[in-house]
C-alpha positions as semicolon CSV with decimal commas, in nm:
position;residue;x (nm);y (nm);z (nm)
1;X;13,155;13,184;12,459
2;X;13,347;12,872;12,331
3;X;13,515;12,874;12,040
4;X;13,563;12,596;11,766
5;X;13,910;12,451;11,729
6;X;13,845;12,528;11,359
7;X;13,798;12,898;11,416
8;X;14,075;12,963;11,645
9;X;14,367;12,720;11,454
10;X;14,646;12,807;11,164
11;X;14,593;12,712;10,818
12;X;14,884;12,399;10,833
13;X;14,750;12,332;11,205
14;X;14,721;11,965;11,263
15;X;14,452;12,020;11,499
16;X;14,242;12,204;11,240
17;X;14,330;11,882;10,974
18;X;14,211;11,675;11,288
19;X;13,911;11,856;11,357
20;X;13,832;11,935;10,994
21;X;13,857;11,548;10,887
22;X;13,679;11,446;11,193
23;X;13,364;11,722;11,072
24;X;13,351;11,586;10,766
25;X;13,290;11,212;10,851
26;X;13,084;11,331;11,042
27;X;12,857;11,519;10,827
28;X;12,879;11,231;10,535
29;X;12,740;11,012;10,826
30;X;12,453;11,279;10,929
31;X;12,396;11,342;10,528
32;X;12,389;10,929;10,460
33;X;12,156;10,890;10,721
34;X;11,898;11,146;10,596
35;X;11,943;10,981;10,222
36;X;11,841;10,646;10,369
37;X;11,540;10,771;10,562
38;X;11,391;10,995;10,283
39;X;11,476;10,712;10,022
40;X;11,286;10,411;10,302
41;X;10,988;10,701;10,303
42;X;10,957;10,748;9,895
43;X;10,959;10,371;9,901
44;X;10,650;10,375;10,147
45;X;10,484;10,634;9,982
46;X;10,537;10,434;9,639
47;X;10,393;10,115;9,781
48;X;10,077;10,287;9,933
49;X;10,027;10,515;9,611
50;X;9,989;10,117;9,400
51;X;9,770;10,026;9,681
52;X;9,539;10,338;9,621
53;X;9,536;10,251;9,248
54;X;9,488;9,907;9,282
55;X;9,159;10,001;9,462
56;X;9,045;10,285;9,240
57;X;9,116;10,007;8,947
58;X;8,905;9,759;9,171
59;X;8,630;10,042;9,204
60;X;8,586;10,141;8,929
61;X;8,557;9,764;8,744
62;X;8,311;9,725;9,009
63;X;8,084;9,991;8,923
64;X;8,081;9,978;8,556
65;X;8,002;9,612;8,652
66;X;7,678;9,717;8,844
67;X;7,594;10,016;8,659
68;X;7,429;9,772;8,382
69;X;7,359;9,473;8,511
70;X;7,052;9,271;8,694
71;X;7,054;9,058;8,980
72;X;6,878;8,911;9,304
73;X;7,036;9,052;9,599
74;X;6,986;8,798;9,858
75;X;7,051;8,883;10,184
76;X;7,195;8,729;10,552
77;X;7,323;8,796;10,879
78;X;7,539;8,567;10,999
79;X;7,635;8,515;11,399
80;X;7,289;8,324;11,412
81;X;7,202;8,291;11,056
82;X;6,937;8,499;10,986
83;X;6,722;8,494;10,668
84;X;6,682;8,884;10,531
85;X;6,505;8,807;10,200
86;X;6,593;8,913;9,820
87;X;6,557;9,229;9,686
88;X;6,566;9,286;9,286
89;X;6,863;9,531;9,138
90;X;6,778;9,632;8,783
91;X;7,072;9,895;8,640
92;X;7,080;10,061;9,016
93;X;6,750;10,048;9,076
94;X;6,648;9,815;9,392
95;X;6,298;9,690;9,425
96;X;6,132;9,497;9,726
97;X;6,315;9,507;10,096
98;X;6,477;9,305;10,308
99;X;6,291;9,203;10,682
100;X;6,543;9,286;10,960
101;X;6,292;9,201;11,233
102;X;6,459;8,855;11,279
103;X;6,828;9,000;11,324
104;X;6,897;9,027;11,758
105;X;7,100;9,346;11,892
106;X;7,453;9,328;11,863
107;X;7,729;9,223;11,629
108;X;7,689;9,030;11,282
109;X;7,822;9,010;10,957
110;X;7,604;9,133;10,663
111;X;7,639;8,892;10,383
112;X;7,493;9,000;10,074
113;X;7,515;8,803;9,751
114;X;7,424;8,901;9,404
115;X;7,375;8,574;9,236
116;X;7,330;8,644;8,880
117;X;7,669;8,862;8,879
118;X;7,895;8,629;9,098
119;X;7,956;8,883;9,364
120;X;7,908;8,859;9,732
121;X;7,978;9,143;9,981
122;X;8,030;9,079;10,323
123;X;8,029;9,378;10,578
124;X;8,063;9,375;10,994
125;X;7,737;9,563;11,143
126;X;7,656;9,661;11,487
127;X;7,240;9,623;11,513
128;X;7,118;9,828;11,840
129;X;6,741;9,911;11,841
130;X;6,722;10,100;12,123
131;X;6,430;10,329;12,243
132;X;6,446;10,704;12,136
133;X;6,627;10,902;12,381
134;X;6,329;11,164;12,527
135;X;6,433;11,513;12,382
136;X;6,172;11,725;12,526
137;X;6,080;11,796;12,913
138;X;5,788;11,897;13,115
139;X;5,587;12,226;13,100
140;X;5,649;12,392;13,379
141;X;5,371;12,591;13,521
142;X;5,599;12,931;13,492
143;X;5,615;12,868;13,144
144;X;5,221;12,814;13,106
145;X;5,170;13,138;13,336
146;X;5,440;13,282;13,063
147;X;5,236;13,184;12,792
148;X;4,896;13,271;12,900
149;X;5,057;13,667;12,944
150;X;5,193;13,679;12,592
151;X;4,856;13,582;12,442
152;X;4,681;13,826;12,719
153;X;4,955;14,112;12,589
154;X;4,891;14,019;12,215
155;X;4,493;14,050;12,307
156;X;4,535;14,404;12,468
157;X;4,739;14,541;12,151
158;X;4,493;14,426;11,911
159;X;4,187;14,520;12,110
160;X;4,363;14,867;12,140
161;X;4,429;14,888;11,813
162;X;4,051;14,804;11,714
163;X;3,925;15,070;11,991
164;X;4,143;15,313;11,811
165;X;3,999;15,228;11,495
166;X;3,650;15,300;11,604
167;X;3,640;15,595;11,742
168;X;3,922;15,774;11,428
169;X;3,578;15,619;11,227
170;X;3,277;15,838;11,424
């Protein structure tokens, strides 16, 4: 096992003074290093912890904005402009639909604007209309033979059951 200089020197050693001084910068350096890193990560943190306020504030004035008000929600798709229609919004209530047999498969931009209110929205949407994938399979004729027993074996218990019926009667 090797031993430290520090552990094996004298008190007044020079080579101790040496080793001790040379330790010491040493751990001031290690010990600045981890101040600056946890002080450059509080400083992140702070910055994204304004960002999430700043959009809870934004939130929030945007729903107590559209919990009472009225508006025509007109609606587009935009990559080939496509006309959705207007719907009516009445205190969160939405009347009427919009008609998305116009839009083609693939990517657009939603663009929907509340006129009476002054705010649009505009959202990236993927459209894909494609057929239903087939969940079920074909009967196989073991599982129509399988059938055809259990309704057999439910026959026989209940006609046995009837027989035994009849004759505990006479």
């Amino acid at each position: 096992m090797e031993s430290h200089i520090l552990l094996s020197a004298t008190s007044d050693s020079t080579e101790a003074r040496t080793a001790a001084a040379s330790l010491v910068a040493s751990l001031r350096i290690e010990l600045d290093s981890v101040t600056n890193t946890q002080q450059m990560d509080m400083l992140r943190l702070a910055g994204l912890t304004d960002k999430r306020s700043e959009a809870f504030d934004l939130m929030s004035s945007f729903l107590t904005k559209m919990q009472g008000s009225q508006s025509s929600i007109i609606g587009n798709m935009r990559s080939t402009p496509v006309s959705l229609g207007t719907v009516q919004w009445d205190s969160a209530a939405i009347t009427g639909s919009f008609n998305l047999t116009g839009v083609t498969d693939g990517e657009h931009h939603l663009i929907l604007s509340f006129d009476d209110i002054g705010l649009t929205v505009v959202a990236a949407v993927t459209v894909q209309r494609n057929e239903l994938a087939a969940t079920g399979g074909e009967l196989s004729p073991a599982l129509w033979v399988g059938a055809a027993l259990l309704v057999l074996g439910a026959g026989a218990l209940i006609g046995s059951s009837l027989r035994t019926r009849r004759r505990t009667r006479v």
